[in-house]
Tab-separated table of C-alpha atoms and ligand atoms in Angstrom:
chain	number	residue	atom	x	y	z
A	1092	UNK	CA	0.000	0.000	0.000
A	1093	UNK	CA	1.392	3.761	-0.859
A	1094	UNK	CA	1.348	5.785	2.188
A	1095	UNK	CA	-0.471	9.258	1.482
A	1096	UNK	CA	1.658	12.056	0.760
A	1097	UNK	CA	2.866	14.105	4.039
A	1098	UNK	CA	1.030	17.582	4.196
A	1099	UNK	CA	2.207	20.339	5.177
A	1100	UNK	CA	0.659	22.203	7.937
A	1101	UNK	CA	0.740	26.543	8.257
A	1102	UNK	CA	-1.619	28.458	11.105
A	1103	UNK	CA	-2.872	31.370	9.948
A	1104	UNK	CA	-4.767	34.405	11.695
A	1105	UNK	CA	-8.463	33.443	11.482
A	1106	UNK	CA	-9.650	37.194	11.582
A	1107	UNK	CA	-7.560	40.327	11.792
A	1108	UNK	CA	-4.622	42.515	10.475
A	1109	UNK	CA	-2.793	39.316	9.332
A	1110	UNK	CA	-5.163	37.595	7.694
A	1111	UNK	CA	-5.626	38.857	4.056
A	1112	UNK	CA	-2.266	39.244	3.928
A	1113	UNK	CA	-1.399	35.801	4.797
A	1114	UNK	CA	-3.599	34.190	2.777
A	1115	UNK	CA	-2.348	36.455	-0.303
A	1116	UNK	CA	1.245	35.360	0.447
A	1117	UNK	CA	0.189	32.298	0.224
A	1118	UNK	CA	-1.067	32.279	-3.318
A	1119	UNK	CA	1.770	34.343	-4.457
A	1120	UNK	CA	3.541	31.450	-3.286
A	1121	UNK	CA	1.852	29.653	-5.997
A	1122	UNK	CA	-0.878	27.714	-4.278
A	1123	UNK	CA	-4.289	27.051	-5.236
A	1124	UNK	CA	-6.777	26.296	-2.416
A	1125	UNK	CA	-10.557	25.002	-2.004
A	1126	UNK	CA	-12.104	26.596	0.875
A	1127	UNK	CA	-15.813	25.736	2.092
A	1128	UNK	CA	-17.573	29.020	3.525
A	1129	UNK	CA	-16.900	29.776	7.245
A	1130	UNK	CA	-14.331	26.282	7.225
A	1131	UNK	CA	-11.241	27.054	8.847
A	1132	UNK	CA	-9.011	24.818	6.947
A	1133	UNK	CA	-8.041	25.355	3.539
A	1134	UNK	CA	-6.743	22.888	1.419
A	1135	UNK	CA	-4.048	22.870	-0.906
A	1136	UNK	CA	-5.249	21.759	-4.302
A	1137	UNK	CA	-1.852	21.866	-6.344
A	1138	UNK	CA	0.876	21.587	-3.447
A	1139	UNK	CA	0.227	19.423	-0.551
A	1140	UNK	CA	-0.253	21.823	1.718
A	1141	UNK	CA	-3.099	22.889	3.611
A	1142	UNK	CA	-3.720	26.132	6.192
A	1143	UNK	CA	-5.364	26.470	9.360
A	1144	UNK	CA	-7.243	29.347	10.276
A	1145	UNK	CA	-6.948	29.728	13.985
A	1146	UNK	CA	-6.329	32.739	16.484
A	1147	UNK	CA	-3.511	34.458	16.293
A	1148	UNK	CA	-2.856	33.746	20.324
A	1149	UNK	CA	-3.128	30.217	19.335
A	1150	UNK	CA	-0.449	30.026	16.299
A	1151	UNK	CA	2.850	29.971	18.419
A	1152	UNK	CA	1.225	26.693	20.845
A	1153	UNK	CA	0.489	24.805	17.515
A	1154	UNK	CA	3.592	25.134	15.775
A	1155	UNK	CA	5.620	24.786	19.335
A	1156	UNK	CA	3.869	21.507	19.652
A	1157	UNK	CA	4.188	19.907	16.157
A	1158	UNK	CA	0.625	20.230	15.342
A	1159	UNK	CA	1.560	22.848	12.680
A	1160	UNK	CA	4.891	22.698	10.912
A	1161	UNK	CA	4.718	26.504	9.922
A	1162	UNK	CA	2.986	29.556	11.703
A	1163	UNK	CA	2.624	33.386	10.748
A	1164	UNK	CA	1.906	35.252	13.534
A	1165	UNK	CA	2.453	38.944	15.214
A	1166	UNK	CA	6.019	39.381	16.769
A	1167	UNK	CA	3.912	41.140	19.746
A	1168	UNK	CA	2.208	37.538	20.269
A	1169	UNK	CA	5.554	35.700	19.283
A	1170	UNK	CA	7.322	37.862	22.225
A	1171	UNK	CA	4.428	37.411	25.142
A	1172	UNK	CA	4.431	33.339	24.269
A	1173	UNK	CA	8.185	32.917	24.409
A	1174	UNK	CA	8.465	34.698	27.409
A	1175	UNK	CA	5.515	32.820	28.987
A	1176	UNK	CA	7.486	29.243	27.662
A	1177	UNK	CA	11.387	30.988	29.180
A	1178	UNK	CA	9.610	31.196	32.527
A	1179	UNK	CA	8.522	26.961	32.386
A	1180	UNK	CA	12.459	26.634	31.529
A	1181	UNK	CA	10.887	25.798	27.370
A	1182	UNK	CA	13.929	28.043	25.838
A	1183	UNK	CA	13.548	27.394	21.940
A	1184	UNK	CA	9.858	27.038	21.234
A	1185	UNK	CA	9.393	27.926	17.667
A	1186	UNK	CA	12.427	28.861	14.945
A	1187	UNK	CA	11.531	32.285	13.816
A	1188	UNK	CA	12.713	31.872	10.091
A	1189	UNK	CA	12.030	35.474	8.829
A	1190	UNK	CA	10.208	38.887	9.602
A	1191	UNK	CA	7.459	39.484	6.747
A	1192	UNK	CA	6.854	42.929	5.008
A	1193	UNK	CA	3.177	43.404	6.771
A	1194	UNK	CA	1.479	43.354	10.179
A	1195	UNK	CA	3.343	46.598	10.832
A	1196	UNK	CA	2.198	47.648	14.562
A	1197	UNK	CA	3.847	48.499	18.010
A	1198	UNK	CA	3.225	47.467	21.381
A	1199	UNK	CA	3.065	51.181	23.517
A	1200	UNK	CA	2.174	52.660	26.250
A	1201	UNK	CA	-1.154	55.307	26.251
A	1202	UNK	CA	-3.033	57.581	28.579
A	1203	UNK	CA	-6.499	59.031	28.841
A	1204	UNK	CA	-5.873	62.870	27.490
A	1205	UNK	CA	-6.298	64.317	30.718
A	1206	UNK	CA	-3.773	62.319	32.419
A	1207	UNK	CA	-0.775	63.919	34.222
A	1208	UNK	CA	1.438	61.048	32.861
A	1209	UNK	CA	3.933	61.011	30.558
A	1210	UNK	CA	7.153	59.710	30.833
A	1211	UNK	CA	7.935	55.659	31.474
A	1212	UNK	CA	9.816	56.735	34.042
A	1213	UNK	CA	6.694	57.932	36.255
A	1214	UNK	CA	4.864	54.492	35.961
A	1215	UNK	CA	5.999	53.882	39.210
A	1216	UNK	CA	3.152	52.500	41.579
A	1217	UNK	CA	0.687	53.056	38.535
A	1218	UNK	CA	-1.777	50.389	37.310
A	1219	UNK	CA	-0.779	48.945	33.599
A	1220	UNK	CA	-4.117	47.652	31.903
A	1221	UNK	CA	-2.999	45.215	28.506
A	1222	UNK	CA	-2.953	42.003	27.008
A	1223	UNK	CA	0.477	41.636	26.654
A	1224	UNK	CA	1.032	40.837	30.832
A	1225	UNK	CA	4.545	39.217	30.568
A	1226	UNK	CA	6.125	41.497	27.691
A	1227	UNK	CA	4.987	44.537	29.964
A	1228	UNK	CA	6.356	42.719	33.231
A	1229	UNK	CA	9.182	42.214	31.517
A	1230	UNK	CA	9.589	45.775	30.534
A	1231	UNK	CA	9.058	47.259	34.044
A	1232	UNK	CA	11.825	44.724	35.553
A	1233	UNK	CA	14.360	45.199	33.074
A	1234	UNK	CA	13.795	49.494	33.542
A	1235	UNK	CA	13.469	48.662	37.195
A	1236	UNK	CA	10.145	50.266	37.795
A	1237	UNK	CA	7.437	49.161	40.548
A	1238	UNK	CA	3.982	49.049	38.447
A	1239	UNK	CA	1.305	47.239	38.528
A	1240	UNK	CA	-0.274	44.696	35.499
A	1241	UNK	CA	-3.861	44.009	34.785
A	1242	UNK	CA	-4.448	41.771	31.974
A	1243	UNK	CA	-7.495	42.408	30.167
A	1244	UNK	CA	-7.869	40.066	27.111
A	1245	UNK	CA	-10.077	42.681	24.567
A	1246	UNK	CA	-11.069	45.947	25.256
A	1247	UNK	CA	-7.722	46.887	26.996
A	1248	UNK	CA	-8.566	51.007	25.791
A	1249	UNK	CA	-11.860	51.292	28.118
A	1250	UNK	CA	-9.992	49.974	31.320
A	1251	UNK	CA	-9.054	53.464	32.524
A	1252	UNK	CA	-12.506	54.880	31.994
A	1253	UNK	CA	-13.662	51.563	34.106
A	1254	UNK	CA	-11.085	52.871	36.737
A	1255	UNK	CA	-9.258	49.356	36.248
A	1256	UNK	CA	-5.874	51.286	35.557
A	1257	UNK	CA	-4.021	54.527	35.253
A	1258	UNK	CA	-2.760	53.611	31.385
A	1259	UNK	CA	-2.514	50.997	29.094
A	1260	UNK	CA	-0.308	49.403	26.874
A	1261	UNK	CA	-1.204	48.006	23.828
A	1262	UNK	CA	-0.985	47.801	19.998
A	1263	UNK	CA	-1.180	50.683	18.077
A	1264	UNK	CA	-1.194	50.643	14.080
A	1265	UNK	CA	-2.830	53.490	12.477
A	1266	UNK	CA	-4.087	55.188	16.308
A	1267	UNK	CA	-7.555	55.293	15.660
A	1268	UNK	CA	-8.408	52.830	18.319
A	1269	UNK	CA	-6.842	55.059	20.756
A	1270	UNK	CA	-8.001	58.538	19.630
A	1271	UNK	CA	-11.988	56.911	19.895
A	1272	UNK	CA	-10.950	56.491	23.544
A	1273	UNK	CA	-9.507	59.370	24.286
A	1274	UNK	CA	-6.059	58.167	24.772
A	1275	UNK	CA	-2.719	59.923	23.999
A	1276	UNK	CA	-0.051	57.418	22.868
A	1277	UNK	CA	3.655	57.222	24.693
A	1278	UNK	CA	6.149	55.113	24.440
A	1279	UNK	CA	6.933	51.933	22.294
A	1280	UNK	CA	8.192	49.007	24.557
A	1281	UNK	CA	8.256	46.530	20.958
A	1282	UNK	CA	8.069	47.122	17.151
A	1283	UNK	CA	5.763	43.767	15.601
A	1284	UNK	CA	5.029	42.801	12.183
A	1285	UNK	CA	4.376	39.387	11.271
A	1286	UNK	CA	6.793	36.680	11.629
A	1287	UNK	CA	6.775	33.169	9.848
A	1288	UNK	CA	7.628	30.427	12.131
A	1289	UNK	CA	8.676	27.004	12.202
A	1290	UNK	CA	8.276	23.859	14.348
A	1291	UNK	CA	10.862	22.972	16.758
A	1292	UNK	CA	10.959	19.551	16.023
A	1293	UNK	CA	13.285	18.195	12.948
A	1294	UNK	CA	10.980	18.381	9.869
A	1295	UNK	CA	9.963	14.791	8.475
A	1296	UNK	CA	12.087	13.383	5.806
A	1297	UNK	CA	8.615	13.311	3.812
A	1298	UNK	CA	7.835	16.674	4.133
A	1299	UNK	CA	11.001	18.325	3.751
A	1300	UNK	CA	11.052	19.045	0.272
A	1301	UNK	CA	7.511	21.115	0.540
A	1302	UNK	CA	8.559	22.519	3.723
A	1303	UNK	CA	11.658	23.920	1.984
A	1304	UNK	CA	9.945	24.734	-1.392
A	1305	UNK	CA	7.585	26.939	0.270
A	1306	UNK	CA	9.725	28.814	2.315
A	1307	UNK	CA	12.285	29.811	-0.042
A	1308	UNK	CA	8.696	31.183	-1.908
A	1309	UNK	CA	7.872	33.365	0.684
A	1310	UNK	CA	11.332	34.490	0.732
A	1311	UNK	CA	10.960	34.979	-2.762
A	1312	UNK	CA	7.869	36.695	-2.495
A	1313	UNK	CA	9.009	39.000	-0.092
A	1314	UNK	CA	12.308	40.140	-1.997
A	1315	UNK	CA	10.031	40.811	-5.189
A	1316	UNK	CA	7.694	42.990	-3.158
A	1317	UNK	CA	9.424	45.973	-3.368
A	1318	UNK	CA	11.395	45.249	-6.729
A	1319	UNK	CA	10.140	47.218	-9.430
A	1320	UNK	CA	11.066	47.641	-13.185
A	1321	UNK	CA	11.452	51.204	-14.267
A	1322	UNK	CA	11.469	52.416	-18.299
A	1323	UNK	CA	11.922	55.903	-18.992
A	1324	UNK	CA	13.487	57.773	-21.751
A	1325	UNK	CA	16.366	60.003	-20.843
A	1326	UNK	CA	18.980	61.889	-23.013
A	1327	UNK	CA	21.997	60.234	-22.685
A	1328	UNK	CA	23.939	63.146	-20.843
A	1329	UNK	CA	21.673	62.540	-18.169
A	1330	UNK	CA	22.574	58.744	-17.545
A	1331	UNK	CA	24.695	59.064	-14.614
A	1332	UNK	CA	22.363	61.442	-12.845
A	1333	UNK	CA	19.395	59.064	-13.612
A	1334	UNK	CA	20.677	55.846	-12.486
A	1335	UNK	CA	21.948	57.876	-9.538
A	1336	UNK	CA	18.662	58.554	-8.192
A	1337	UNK	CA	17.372	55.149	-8.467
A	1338	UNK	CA	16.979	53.300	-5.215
A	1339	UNK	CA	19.020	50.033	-5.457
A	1340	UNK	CA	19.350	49.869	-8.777
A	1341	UNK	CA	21.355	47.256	-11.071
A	1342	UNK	CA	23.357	48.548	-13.989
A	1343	UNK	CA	20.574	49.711	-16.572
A	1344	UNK	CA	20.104	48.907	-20.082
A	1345	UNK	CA	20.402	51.566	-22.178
A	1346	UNK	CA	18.904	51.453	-25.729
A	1347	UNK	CA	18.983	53.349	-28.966
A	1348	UNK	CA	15.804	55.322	-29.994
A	1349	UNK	CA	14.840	55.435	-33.315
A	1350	UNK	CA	15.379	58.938	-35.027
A	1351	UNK	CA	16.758	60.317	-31.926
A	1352	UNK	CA	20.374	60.560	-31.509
A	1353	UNK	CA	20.949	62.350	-28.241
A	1354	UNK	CA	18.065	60.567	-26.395
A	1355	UNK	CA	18.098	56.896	-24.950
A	1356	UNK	CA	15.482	54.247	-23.577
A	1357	UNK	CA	16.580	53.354	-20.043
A	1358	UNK	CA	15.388	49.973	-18.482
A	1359	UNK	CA	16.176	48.840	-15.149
A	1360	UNK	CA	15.483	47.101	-11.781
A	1361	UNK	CA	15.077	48.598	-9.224
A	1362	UNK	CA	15.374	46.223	-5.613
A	1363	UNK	CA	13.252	49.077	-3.254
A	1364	UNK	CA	10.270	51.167	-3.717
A	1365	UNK	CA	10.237	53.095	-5.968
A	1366	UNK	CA	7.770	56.573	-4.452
A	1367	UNK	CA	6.625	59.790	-6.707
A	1368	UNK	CA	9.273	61.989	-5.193
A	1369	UNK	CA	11.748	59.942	-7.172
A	1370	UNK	CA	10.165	60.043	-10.199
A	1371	UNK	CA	9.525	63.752	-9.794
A	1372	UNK	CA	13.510	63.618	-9.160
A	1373	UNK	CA	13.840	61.709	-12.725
A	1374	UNK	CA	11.648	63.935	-14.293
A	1375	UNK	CA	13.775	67.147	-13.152
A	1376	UNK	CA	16.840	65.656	-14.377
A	1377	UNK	CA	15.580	65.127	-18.152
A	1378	UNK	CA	13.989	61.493	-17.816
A	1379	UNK	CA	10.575	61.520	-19.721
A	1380	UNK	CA	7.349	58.588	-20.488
A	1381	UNK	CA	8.953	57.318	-17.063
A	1382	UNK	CA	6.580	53.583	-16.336
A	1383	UNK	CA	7.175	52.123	-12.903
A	1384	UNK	CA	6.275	48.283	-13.577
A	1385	UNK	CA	5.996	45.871	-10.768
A	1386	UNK	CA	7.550	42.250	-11.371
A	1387	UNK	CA	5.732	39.164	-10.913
A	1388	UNK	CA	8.585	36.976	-10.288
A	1389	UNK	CA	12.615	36.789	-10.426
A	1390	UNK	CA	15.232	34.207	-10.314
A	1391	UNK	CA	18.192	34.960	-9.905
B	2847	LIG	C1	-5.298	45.942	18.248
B	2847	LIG	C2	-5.496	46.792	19.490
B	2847	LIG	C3	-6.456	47.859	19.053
B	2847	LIG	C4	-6.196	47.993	17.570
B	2847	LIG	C5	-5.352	49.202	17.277
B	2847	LIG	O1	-6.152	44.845	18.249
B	2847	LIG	O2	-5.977	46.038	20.573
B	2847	LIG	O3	-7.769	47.458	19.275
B	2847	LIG	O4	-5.514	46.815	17.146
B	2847	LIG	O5	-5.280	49.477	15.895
B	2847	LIG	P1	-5.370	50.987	15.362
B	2847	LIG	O6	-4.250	51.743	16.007
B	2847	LIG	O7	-5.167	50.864	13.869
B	2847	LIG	O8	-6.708	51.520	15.715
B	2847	LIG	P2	-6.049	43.668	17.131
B	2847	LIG	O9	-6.872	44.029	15.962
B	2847	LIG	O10	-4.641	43.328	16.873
B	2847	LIG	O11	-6.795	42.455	17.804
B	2847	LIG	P3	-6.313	41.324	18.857
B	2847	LIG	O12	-5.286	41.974	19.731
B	2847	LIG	O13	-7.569	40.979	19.561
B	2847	LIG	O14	-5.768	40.169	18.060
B	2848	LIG	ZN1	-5.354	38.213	19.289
């Protein structure tokens, strides 16, 4: 009898700032998926791998404990797990393989307006309301100060107008959440974004090649994010100052026009971002039909 091919396992966030993202990652990465409404597995049609759509608190448990072989989850609930495993004596839960280019957020401190607060420095004998108990705890012992946590698991912005605590301390993205409540953002204690993560335990010989294959193409993915292939037409004089202005840029190719002697066609990659101040830039320095294309894939 053939054994069934291994699948590969990767948690996802069910519902929240990771989740579109994740899931388009995913089918960058080339994979095809069937997906029954409100079913919280999907199923890899074309690559044997499927995804699980679970909380985000949950992701680092399942991929510490084999059930998952991959997990992308929030550095902010990456941090608050592995410090919860350090303190059971659990020292390398989860390999974090690589930080991912969304999920952008930080974990900060924030007081109601009319608070007399300000600096970390006066949190001394003040009540901390958050979700993030051990990251905080860890903060105020490693700054020495004498605070005390209340963990809240939703909702952490109306403790102080419960009188539950003084401030709070949790994520903040675009600041709207805080603003509705009347709270005045301080300081960062952690940057996040979303990490991809892998089990702790040595992959299966059977599932190494898929385990491999799709993270080099999230790798992938990620370096061709922000790659982008410029063509403009510049006269030639202006090469140097052209290719100058061009954020990571490879040698261009520079081609002949027809009918135009002093005036070139200009094609290059570019391996960042490329924003309309620099194209106003390329435009001021003689560049003209200037197309910013973005590129599917690339092999080196
Ligand atoms: C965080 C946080 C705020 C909100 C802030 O919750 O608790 O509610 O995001 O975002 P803003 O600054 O853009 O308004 P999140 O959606 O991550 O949910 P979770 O902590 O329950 O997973
Ligand atoms: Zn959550």
């Amino acid at each position: 009898m053939t054994q069934p091919q291994a699948r590969i396992k990767i948690a996802i966030q069910k519902s929240g700032r990771l989740t579109e993202h994740c899931l388009e990652l995913l089918q960058q990465c080339g994979l095809k998926y069937s997906r029954g409404r409100d079913q919280l597995i999907g199923f890899g049609e074309n690559m044997p791998v499927d995804f699980l759509l679970v909380r985000d608190d949950d992701i680092p448990g399942l991929v510490r404990d084999d059930v998952c072989d991959l997990g992308i989850v929030g550095l902010n609930v990456l941090e608050e797990k592995r410090l919860g495993y350090a303190a059971e004596g659990i020292n390398e839960p989860f390999q974090v393989l690589q930080k991912l280019d969304y999920g952008h957020c930080r974990l900060a401190f924030a007081y109601p307006e009319e608070s007399p607060l300000e600096k970390a420095a006066e949190l001394d004998g003040q009540t901390i309301a958050t979700s993030y108990p051990k990251i905080v705890g860890d903060y105020l012992q490693q700054n020495g100060l004498n605070a005390q946590v209340v963990e809240f698991s939703g909702a952490v912005e109306i403790a102080p107008s419960l009188g539950r605590a003084e401030l709070i301390c949790d994520l903040v993205s675009t600041g709207a959440t805080l603003a509705a409540n009347r709270l005045v953002e301080g300081e960062t204690i952690l940057d996040s974004v979303a990490c991809l993560i892998q089990t702790p335990v040595a992959i299966p010989a059977e599932k190494t090649e898929w385990v491999n294959r799709l993270v080099e193409r999230i790798a992938g993915v990620q370096q061709v994010r922000g790659c982008k292939y410029i063509m403009m037409h510049a006269p030639r004089s202006a090469l140097h100052a052209i290719t100058e202005l061009l954020p990571g840029a490879e040698s261009p190719t520079v081609l002949p026009l027809e009918d135009a002697d002093d005036k070139v066609a200009v094609h290059v990659v570019c391996r960042e971002n490329v924003f309309w101040e620099t194209l106003e830039s390329l435009k001021k320095a003689g560049a003209s039909s200037v197309l910013v294309i973005p590129i599917e894939k690339m092999l080196a």
